[in-house]
PDB file of C-alpha atoms in Angstrom:
ATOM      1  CA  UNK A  79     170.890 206.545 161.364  1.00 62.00           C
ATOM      2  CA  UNK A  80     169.849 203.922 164.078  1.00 69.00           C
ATOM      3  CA  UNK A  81     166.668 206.031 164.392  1.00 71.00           C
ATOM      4  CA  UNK A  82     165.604 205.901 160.707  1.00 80.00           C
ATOM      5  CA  UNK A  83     165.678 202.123 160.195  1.00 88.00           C
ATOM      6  CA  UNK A  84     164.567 201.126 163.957  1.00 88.00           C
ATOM      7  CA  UNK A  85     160.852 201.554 163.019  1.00 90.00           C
ATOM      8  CA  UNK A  86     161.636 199.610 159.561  1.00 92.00           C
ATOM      9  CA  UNK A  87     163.137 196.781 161.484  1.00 93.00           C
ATOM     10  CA  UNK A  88     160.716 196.553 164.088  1.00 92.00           C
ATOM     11  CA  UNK A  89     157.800 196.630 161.335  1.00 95.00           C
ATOM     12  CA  UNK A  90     159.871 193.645 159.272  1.00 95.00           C
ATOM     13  CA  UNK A  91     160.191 191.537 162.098  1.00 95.00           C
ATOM     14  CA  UNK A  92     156.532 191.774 163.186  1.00 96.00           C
ATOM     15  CA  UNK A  93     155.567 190.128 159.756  1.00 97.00           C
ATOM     16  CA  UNK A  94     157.815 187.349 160.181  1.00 96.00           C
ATOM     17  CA  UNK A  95     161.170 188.445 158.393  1.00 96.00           C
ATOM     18  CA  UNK A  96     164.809 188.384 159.191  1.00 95.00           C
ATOM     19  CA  UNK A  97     165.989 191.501 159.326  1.00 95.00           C
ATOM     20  CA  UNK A  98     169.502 192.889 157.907  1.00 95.00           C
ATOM     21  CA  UNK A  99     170.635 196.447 157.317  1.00 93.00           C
ATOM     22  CA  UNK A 100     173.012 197.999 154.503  1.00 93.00           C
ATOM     23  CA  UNK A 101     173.773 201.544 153.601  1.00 91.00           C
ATOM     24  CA  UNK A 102     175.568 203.090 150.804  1.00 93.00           C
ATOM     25  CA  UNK A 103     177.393 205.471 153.784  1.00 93.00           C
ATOM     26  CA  UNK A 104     178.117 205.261 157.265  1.00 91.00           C
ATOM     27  CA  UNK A 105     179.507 207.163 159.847  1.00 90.00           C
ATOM     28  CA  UNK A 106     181.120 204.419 161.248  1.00 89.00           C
ATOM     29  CA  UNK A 107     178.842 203.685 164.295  1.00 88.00           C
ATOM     30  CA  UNK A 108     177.545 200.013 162.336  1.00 89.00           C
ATOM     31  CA  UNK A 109     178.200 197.567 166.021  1.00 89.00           C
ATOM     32  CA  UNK A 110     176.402 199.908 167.749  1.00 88.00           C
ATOM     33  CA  UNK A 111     172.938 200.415 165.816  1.00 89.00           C
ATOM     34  CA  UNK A 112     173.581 196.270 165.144  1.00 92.00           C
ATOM     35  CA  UNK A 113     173.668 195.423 168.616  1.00 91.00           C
ATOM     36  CA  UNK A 114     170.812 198.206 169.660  1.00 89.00           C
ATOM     37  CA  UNK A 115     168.764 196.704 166.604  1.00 91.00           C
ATOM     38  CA  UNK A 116     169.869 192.985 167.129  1.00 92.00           C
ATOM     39  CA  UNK A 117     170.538 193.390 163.349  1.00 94.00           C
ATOM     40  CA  UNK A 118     173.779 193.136 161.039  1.00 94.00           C
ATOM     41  CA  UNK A 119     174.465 196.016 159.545  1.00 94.00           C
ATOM     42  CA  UNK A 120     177.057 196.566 156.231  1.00 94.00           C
ATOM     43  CA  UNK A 121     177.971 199.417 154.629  1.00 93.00           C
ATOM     44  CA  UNK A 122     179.572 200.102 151.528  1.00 95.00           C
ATOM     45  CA  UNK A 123     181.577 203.335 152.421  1.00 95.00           C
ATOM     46  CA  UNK A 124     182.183 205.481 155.957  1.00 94.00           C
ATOM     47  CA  UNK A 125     183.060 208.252 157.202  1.00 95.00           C
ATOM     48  CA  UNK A 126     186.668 207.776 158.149  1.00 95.00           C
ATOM     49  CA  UNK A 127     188.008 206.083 154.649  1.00 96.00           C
ATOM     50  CA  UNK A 128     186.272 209.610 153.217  1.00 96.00           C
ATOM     51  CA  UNK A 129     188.034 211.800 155.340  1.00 96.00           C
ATOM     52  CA  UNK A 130     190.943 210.117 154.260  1.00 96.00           C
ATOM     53  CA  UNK A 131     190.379 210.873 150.529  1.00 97.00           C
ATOM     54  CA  UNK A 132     189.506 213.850 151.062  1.00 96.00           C
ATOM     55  CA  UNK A 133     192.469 215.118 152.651  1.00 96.00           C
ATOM     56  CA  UNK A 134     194.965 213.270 150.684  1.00 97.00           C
ATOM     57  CA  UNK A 135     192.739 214.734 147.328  1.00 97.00           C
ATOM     58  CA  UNK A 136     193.294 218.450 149.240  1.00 97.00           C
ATOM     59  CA  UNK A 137     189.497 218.937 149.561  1.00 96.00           C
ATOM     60  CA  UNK A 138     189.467 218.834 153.240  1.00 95.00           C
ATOM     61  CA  UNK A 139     192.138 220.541 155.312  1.00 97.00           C
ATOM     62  CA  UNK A 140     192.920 218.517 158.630  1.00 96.00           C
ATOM     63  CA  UNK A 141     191.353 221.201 160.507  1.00 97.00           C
ATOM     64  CA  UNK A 142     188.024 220.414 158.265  1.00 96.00           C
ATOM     65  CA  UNK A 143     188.495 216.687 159.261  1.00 96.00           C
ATOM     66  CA  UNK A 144     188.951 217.450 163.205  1.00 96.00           C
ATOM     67  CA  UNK A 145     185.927 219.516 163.090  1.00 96.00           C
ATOM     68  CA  UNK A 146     183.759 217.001 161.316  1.00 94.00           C
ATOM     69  CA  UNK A 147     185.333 213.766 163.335  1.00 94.00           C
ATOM     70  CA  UNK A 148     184.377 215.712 166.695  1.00 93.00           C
ATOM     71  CA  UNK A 149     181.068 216.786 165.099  1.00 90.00           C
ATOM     72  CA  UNK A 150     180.068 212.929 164.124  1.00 90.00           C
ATOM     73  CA  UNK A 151     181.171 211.534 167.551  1.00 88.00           C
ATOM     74  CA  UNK A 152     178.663 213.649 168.951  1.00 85.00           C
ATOM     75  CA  UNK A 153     176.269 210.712 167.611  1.00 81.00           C
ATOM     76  CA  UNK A 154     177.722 208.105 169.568  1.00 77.00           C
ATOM     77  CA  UNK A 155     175.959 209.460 172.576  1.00 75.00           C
ATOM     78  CA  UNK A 156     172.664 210.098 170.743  1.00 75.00           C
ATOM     79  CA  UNK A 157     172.829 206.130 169.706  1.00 74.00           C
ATOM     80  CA  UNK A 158     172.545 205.472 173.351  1.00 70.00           C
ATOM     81  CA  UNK A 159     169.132 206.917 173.990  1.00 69.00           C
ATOM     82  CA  UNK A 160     167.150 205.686 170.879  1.00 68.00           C
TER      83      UNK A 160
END
């Protein structure tokens, strides 16, 4: 989350180093912690393209994926105040 690497950043960049962020998973949220870190930020795998496998591999029902998507945007709001 933007919370867990904003200390790291800001502990980087007060010894001198450019900072950039990448993460095995994301939820999806990477231009908003980049522009509230001033960081870019990669990932190698999100939340939506899992969804999709997972309901196209019948793990996840679309009901499980509209609970979960409304569950995760709850963190958009949470990204504001951090």
């Amino acid at each position: 989350t933007g919370l867990t690497v904003s200390s790291v950043v800001r502990f980087f960049r007060e010894i001198g180093c450019k900072v950039r962020l990448y993460s095995i998973f994301s939820y999806g949220y990477e231009k908003e912690i980049g522009k509230k870190l001033g960081v870019e930020v990669s990932s190698l795998s999100n939340f939506k393209d899992l969804c999709k496998v997972a309901l196209k591999e019948k793990k996840f029902t679309s009901n499980d994926i509209k609970f979960l998507t409304k569950h995760v945007a709850t963190y958009k709001d949470y990204l504001k105040n951090f």
